[in-house]
XYZ file of C-alpha atoms in Angstrom:
100
model
C 0.330 2.812 -21.552
C 3.684 4.495 -21.956
C 6.766 4.020 -19.816
C 9.217 6.858 -19.597
C 12.018 7.760 -17.186
C 11.075 9.781 -14.127
C 14.099 11.151 -12.304
C 11.944 12.183 -9.341
C 10.337 8.772 -8.740
C 11.355 6.904 -5.614
C 12.506 4.241 -5.226
C 14.714 4.366 -8.284
C 14.509 1.464 -10.719
C 17.677 -0.526 -11.186
C 18.984 -0.431 -14.768
C 18.038 -4.093 -15.290
C 14.504 -3.546 -13.933
C 14.057 -0.454 -16.100
C 15.182 -2.392 -19.166
C 12.892 -5.352 -18.454
C 9.857 -3.125 -17.864
C 10.574 -0.970 -20.906
C 10.841 -4.073 -23.089
C 7.705 -5.639 -21.627
C 5.547 -2.529 -22.007
C 7.137 -1.859 -25.405
C 5.916 -5.250 -26.609
C 2.345 -4.638 -25.402
C 0.594 -3.076 -22.392
C -0.717 -6.524 -21.437
C 2.829 -7.917 -21.472
C 3.959 -5.108 -19.176
C 1.126 -5.744 -16.739
C 1.899 -9.456 -16.808
C 5.543 -8.699 -16.006
C 4.579 -6.427 -13.104
C 2.204 -9.019 -11.644
C 4.595 -11.937 -11.958
C 8.229 -10.908 -12.308
C 8.273 -7.950 -9.938
C 6.185 -9.167 -6.994
C 8.732 -8.249 -4.340
C 10.656 -5.588 -6.243
C 10.633 -2.085 -4.750
C 9.001 0.048 -7.411
C 7.898 3.678 -7.752
C 4.241 4.329 -6.817
C 2.921 4.290 -10.393
C 4.297 0.803 -11.020
C 3.041 -0.381 -7.619
C -0.439 0.853 -8.545
C -0.451 -0.920 -11.927
C 1.040 -4.063 -10.374
C -1.929 -4.123 -7.995
C -4.399 -3.642 -10.856
C -2.731 -6.469 -12.795
C -2.763 -8.766 -9.763
C -6.487 -8.131 -9.281
C -7.144 -8.893 -12.942
C -5.133 -12.120 -12.949
C -6.695 -13.238 -9.665
C -10.159 -12.712 -11.170
C -9.131 -14.654 -14.277
C -7.723 -17.542 -12.246
C -10.940 -17.808 -10.239
C -13.079 -17.832 -13.364
C -14.850 -21.177 -13.847
C -14.792 -20.770 -17.654
C -11.039 -20.288 -17.933
C -10.704 -23.143 -20.430
C -13.001 -21.436 -22.946
C -11.694 -17.921 -23.603
C -14.862 -16.942 -25.470
C -16.944 -17.292 -22.293
C -14.658 -15.581 -19.785
C -16.296 -12.708 -17.975
C -14.946 -10.719 -15.085
C -17.539 -9.091 -12.874
C -17.361 -5.324 -12.631
C -16.074 -4.213 -9.223
C -18.539 -2.557 -6.874
C -18.722 1.237 -6.944
C -16.902 1.454 -3.601
C -14.049 -0.655 -5.012
C -13.761 1.605 -8.068
C -13.718 4.671 -5.837
C -11.053 3.198 -3.562
C -8.930 2.257 -6.562
C -9.209 5.752 -8.059
C -8.519 7.464 -4.745
C -5.451 5.283 -4.177
C -3.942 5.999 -7.592
C -0.740 8.030 -7.546
C -0.381 11.075 -9.801
C 0.245 9.979 -13.393
C 0.712 11.809 -16.647
C -2.161 11.759 -19.091
C -1.450 11.091 -22.745
C -3.623 11.892 -25.687
C -3.309 10.143 -29.001
């Protein structure tokens, strides 16, 4: 996942929010998702960040409800139902695709 400025995104990120997110995602995509799901819960964010914050919150909720949380080697997260996947995809805002 890459984070880059988007002058057309609304609402605009404050300079401090932009710096914190850039640093978090720069460290690792997982760190960025963790930051979105914990440090920016009530922060007004552009649609792309709101989408990924929701994905991260779903992931962390599933992890927290996992009975095997103490043993990382046995953690499994059930695959969402097809309707959930479809709803998630349909609700995603436009995003740039990157190829490596």
